[in-house]
PDB file of C-alpha atoms in Angstrom:
ATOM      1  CA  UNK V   1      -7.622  11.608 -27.375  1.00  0.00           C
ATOM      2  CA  UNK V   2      -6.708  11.828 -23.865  1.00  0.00           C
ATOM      3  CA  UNK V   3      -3.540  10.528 -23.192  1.00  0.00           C
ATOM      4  CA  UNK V   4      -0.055  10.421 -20.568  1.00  0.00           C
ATOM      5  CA  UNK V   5       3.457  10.171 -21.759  1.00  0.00           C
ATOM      6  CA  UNK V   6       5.755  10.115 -18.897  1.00  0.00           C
ATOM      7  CA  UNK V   7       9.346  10.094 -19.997  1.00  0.00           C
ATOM      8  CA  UNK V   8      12.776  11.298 -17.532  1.00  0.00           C
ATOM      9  CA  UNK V   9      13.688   7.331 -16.415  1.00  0.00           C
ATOM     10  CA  UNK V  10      16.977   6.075 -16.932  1.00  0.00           C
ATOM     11  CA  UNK V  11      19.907   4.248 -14.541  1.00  0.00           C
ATOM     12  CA  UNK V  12      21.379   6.673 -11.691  1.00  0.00           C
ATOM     13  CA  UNK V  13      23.468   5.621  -8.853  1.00  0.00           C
ATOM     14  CA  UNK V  14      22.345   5.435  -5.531  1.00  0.00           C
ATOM     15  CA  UNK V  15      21.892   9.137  -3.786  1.00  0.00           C
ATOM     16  CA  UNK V  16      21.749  10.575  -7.399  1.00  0.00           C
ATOM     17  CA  UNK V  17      18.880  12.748  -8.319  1.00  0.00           C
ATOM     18  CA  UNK V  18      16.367  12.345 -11.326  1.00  0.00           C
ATOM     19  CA  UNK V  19      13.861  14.198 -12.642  1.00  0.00           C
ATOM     20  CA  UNK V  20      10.084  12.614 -14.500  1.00  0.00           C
ATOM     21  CA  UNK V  21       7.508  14.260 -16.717  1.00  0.00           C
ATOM     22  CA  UNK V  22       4.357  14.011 -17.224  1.00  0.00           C
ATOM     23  CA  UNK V  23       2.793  15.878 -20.555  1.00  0.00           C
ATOM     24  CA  UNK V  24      -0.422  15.539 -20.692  1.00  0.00           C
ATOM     25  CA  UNK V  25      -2.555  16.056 -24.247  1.00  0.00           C
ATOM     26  CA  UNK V  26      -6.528  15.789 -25.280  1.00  0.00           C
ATOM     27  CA  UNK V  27      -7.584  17.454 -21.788  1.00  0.00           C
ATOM     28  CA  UNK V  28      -6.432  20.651 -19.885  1.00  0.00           C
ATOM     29  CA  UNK V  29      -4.155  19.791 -16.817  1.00  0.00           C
ATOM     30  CA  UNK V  30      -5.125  22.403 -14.147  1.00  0.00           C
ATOM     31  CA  UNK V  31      -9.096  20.409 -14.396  1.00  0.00           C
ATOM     32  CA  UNK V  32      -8.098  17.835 -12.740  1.00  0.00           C
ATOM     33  CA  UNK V  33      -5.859  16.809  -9.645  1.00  0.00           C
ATOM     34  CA  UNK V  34      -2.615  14.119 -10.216  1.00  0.00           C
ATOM     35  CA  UNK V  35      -0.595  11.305  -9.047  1.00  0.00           C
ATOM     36  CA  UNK V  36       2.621   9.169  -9.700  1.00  0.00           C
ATOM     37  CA  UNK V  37       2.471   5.699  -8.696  1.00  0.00           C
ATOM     38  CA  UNK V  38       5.323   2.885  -8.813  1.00  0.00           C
ATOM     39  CA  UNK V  39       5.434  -0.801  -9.701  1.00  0.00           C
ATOM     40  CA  UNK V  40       8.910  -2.319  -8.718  1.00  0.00           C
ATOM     41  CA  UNK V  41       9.865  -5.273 -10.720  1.00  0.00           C
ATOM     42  CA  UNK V  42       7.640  -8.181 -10.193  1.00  0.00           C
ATOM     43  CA  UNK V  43       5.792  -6.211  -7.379  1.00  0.00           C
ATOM     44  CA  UNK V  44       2.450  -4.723  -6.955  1.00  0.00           C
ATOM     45  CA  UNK V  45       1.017  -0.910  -7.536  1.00  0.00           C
ATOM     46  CA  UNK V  46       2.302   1.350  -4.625  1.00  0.00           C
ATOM     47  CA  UNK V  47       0.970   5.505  -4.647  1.00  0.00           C
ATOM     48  CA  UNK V  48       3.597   7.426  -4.721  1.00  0.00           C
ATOM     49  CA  UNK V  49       2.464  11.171  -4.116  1.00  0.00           C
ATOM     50  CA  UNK V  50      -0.859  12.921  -5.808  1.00  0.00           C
ATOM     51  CA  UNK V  51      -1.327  16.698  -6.283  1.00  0.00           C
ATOM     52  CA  UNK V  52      -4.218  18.656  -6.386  1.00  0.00           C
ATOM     53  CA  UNK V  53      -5.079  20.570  -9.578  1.00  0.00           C
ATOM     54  CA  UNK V  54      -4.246  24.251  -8.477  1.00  0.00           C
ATOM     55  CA  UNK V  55      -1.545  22.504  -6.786  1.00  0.00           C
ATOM     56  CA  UNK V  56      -2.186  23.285  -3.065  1.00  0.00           C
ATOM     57  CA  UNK V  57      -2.804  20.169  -1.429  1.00  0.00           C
ATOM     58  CA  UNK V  58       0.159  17.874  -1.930  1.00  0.00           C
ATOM     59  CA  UNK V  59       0.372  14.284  -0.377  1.00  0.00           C
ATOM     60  CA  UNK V  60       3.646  11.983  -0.351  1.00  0.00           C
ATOM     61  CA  UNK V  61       3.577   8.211   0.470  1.00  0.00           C
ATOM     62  CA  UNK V  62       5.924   8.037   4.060  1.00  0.00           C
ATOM     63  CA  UNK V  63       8.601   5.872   1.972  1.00  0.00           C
ATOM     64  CA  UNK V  64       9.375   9.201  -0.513  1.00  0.00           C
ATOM     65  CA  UNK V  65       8.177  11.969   1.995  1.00  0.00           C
ATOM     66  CA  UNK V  66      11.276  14.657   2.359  1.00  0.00           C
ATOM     67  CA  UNK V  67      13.035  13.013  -1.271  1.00  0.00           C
ATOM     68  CA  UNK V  68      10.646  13.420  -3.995  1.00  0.00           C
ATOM     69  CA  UNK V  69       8.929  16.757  -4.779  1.00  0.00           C
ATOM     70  CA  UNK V  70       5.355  16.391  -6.825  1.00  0.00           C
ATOM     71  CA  UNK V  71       4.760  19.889  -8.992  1.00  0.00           C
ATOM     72  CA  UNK V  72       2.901  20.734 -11.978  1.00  0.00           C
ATOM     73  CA  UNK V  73       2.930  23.701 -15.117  1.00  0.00           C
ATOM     74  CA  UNK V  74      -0.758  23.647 -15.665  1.00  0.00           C
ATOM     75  CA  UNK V  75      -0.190  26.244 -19.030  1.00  0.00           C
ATOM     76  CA  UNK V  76       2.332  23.612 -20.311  1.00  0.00           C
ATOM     77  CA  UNK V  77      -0.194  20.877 -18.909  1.00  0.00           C
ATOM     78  CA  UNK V  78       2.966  19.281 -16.946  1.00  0.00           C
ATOM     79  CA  UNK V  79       3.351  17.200 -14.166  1.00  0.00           C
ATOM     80  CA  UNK V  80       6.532  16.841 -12.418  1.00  0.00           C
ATOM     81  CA  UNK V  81       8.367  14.273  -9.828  1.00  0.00           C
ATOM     82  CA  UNK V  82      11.825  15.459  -8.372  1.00  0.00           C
ATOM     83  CA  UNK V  83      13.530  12.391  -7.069  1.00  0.00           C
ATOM     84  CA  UNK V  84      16.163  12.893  -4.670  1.00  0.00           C
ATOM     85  CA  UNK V  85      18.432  10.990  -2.619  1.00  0.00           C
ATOM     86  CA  UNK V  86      17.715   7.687  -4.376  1.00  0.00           C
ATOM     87  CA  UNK V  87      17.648   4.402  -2.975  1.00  0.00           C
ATOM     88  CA  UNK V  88      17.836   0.831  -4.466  1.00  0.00           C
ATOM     89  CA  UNK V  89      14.465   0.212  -3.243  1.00  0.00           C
ATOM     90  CA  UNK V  90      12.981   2.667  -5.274  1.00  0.00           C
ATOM     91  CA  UNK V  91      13.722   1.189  -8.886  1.00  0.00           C
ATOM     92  CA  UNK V  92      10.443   0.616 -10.805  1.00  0.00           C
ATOM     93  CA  UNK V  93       8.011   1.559 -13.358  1.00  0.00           C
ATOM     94  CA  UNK V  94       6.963   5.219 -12.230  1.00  0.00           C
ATOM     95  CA  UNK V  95       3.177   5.812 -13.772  1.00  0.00           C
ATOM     96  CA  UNK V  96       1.410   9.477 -14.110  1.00  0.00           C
ATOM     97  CA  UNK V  97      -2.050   9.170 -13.250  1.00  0.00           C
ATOM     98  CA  UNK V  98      -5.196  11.291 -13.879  1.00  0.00           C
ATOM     99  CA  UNK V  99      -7.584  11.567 -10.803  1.00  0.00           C
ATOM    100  CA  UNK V 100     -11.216  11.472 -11.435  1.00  0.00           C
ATOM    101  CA  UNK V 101     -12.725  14.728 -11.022  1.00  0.00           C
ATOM    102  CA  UNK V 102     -15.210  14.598  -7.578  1.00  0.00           C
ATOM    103  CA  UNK V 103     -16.912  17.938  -6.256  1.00  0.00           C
ATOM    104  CA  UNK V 104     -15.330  16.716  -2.947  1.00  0.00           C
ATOM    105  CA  UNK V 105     -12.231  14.797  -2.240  1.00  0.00           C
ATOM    106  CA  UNK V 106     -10.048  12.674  -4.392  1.00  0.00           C
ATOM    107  CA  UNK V 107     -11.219  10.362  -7.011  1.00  0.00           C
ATOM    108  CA  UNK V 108     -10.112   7.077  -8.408  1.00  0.00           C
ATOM    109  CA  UNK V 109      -7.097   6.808 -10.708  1.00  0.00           C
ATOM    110  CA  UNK V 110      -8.683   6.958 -14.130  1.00  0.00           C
ATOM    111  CA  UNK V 111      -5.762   7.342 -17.395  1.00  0.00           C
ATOM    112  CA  UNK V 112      -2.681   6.751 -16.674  1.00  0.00           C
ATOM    113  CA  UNK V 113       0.384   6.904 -18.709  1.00  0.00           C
ATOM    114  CA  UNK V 114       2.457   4.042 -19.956  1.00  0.00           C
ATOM    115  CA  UNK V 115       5.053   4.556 -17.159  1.00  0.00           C
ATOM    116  CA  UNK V 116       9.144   5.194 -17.567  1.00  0.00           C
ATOM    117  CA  UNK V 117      11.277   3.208 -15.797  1.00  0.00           C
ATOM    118  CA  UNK V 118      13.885   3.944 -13.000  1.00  0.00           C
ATOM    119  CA  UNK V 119      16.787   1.808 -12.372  1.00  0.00           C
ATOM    120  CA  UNK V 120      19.097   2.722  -9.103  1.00  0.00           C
ATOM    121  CA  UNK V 121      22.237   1.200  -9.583  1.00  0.00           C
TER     122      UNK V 121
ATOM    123  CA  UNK T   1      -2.476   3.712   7.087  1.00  0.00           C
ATOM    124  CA  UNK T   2      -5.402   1.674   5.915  1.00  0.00           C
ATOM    125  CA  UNK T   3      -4.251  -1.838   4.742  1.00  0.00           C
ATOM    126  CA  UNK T   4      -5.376  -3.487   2.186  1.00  0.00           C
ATOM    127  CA  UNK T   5      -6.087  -7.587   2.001  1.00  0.00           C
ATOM    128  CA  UNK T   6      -6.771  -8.675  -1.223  1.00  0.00           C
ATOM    129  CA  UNK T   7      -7.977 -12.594  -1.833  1.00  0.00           C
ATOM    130  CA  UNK T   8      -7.143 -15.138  -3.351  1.00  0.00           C
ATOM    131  CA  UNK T   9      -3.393 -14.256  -4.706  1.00  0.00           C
ATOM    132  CA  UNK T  10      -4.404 -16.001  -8.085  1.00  0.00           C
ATOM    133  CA  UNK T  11      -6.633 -18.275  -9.311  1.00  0.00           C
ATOM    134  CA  UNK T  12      -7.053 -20.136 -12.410  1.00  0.00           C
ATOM    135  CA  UNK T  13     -10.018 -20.304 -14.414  1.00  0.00           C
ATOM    136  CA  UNK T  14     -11.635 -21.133 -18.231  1.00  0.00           C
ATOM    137  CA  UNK T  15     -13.152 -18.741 -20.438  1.00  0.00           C
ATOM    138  CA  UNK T  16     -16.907 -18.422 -19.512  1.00  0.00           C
ATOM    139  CA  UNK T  17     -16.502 -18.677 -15.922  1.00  0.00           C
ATOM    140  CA  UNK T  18     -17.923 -16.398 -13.152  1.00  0.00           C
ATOM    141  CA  UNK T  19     -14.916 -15.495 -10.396  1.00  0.00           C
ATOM    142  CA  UNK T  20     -15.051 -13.277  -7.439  1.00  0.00           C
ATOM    143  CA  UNK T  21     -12.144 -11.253  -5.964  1.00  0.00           C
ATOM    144  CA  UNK T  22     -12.420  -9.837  -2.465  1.00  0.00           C
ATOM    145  CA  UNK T  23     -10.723  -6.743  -0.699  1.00  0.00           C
ATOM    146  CA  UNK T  24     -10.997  -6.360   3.043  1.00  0.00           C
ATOM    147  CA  UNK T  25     -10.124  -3.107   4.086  1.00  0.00           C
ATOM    148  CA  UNK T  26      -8.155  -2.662   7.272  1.00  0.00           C
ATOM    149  CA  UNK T  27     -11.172   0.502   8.292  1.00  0.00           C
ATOM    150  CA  UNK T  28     -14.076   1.861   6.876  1.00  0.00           C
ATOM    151  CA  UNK T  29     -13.329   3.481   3.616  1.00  0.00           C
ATOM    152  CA  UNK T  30     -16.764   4.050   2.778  1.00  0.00           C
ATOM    153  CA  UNK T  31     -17.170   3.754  -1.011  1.00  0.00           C
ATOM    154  CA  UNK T  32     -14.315   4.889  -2.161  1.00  0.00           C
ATOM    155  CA  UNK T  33     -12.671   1.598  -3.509  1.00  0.00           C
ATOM    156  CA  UNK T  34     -11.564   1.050  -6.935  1.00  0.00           C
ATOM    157  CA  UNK T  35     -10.591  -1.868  -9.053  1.00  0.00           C
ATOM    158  CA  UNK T  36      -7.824  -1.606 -11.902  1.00  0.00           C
ATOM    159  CA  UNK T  37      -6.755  -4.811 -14.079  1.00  0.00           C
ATOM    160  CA  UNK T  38      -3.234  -4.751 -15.384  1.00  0.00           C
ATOM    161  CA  UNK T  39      -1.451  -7.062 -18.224  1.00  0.00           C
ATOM    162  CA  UNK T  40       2.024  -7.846 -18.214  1.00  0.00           C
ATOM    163  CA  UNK T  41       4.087  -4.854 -19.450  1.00  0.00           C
ATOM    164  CA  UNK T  42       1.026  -2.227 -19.374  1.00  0.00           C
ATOM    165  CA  UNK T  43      -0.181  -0.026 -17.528  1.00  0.00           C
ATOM    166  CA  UNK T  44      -2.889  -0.537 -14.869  1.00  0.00           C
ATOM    167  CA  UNK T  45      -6.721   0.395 -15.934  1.00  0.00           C
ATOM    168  CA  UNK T  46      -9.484   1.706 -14.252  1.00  0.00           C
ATOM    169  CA  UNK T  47     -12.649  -1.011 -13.968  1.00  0.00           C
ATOM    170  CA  UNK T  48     -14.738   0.196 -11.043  1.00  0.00           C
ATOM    171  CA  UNK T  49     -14.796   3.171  -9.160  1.00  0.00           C
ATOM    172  CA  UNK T  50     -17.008   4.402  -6.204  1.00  0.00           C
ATOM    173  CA  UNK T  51     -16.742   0.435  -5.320  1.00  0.00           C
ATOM    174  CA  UNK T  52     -19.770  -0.147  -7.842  1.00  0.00           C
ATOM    175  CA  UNK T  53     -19.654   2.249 -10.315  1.00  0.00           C
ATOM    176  CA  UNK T  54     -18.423   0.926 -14.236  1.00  0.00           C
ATOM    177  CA  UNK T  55     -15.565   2.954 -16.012  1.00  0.00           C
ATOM    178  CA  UNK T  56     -17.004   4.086 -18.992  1.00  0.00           C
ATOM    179  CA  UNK T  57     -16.301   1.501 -22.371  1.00  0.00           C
ATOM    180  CA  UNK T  58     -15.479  -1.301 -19.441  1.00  0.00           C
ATOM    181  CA  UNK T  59     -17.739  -4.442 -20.224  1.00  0.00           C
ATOM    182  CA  UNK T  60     -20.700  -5.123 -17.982  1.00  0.00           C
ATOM    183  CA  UNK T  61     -19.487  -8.558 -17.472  1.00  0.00           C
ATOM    184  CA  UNK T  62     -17.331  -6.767 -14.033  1.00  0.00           C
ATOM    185  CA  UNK T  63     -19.216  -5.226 -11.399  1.00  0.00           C
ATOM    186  CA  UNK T  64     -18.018  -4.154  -8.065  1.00  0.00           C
ATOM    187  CA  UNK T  65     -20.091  -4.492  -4.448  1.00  0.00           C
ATOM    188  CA  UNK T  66     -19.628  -3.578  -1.124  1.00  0.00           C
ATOM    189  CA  UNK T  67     -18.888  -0.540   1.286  1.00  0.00           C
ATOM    190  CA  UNK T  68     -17.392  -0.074   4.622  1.00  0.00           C
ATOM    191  CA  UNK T  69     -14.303  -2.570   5.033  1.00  0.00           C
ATOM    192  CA  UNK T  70     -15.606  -5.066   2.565  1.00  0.00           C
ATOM    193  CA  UNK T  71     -15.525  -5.214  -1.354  1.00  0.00           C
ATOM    194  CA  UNK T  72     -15.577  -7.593  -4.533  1.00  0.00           C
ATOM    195  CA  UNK T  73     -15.272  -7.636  -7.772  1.00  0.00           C
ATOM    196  CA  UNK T  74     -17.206 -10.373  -9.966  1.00  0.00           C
ATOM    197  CA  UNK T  75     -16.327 -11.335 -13.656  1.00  0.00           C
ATOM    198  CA  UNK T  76     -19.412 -13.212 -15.414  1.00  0.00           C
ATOM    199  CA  UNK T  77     -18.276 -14.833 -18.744  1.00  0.00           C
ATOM    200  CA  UNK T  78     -14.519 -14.337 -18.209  1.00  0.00           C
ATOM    201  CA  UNK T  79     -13.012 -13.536 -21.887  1.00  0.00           C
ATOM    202  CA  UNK T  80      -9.777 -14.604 -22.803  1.00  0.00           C
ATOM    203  CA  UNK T  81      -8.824 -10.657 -22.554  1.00  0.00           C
ATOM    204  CA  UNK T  82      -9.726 -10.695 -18.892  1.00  0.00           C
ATOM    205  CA  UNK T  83      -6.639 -12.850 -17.795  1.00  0.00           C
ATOM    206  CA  UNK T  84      -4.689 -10.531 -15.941  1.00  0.00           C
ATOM    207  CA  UNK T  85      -3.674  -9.450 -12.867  1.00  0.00           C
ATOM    208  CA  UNK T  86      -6.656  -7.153 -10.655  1.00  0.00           C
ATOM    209  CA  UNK T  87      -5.725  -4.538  -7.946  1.00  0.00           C
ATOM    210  CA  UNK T  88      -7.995  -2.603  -5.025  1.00  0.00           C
ATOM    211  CA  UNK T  89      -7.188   0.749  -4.085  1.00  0.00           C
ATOM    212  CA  UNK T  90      -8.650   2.516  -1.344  1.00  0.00           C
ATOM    213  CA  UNK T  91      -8.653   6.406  -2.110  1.00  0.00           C
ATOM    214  CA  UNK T  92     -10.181   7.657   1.133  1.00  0.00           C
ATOM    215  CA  UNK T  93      -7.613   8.804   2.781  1.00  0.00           C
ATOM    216  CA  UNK T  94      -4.178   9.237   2.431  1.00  0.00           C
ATOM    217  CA  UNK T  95      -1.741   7.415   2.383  1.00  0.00           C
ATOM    218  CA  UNK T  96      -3.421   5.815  -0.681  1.00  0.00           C
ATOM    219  CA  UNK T  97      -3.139   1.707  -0.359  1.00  0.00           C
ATOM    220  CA  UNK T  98      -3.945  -0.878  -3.003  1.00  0.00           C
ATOM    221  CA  UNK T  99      -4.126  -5.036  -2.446  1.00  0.00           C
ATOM    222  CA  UNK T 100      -1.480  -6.839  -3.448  1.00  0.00           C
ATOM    223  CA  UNK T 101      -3.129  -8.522  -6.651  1.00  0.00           C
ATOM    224  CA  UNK T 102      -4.959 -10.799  -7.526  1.00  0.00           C
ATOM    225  CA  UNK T 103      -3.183 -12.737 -10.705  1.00  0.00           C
ATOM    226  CA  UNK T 104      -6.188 -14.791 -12.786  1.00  0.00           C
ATOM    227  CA  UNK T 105      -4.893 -17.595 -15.066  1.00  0.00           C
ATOM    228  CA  UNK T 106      -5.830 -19.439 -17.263  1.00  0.00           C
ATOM    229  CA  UNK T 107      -7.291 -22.977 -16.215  1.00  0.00           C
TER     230      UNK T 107
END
């Protein structure tokens, strides 16, 4: 079965550091590019940063660009987000995401993980 | 980056009922619009992709239409498990943008 587990969320303080996983079972990781999306309480879906599956192409959203750090182990089929200099704003539900494979470009989001929360307090 | 408008907020319907959700999309995004549905405490999950095309094991009552800036998604026969709260996402270019939701209720 193909499925997510993201784990790595608990409470920091604001400017602390925290890192997520990813692991990823039933498919091999380096297929297939990545992303981390966030849900802050009560709030809508809001992409976070995706990775491409040899890891080359990396994109950030502007509101984590220069804190968080997307990387992957593709022989320990791991994905990775290194959050830095944490804010209040960016408490929420942090989900892994599988991209749907396309020949060209980026696909739609297709499994994604149960999420692991973040609290900045 | 490409905005996303998303219509109506919420709506309330009854089981058996056709709605329609719209996304307008701030530029052409060609076809590369999806639709997720999300329940309270889960995660989100993929409906449409492509703007049209059905996620595999997702019912044939959704279907997605549209291209260019414009988009919807239409439930025939809503099912009680369908109450839930549907998101857009355009995945043409990056930054990556999704509507703001679309909460459906139940009448």
């Amino acid at each position: 079965e193909v499925q997510l587990l993201e784990s790595g969320g608990e409470v920091v303080q604001p400017g602390g550091s925290l890192r997520l996983s990813c692991s990823a079972s039933g498919f091999s990781l380096s297929g297939y590019a990545m992303s981390w999306v966030r849900q802050a309480p009560g709030k809508g879906l809001e992409w976070v940063s995706s990775i491409a599956g040899r890891g080359g192409n990396i994109n950030y959203a502007d509101s984590v660009n220069g804190r968080f750090i997307i990387s992957r182990d593709n022989s320990n089929n791991m994905l990775y987000l290194q959050m830095n200099s944490l804010r209040v704003e960016d408490a929420a539900v942090y989900y892994c995401a599988r991209v749907e494979w396309l020949f060209l470009g980026w696909g739609a989001l297709e499994i994604w993980g149960a999420g692991t929360v973040v609290t900045v307090s | 980056a490409i905005r996303i408008t998303q219509s109506p907020s919420s709506l309330s319907a009854s089981a058996g009922d056709r709605i329609t959700i719209t996304c307008r999309a701030s530029q052409d995004v060609s076809t590369y619009l999806a639709w997720y549905h999300q329940k309270p405490g889960k995660a989100p999950k993929l409906l449409i992709y492509g703007a049209s095309s059905l996620q595999s094991e997702v019912p044939a009552r959704f279907s997605g239409t549209g291209s260019g800036t414009d988009f919807t998604l239409t439930i025939t026969r809503l099912q009680p498990d369908d109450f839930a709260t549907y998101y857009c996402q355009q995945y043409y270019t990056f930054p990556w943008t999704f509507g703001q939701g679309t909460k459906v209720e139940s009448k």
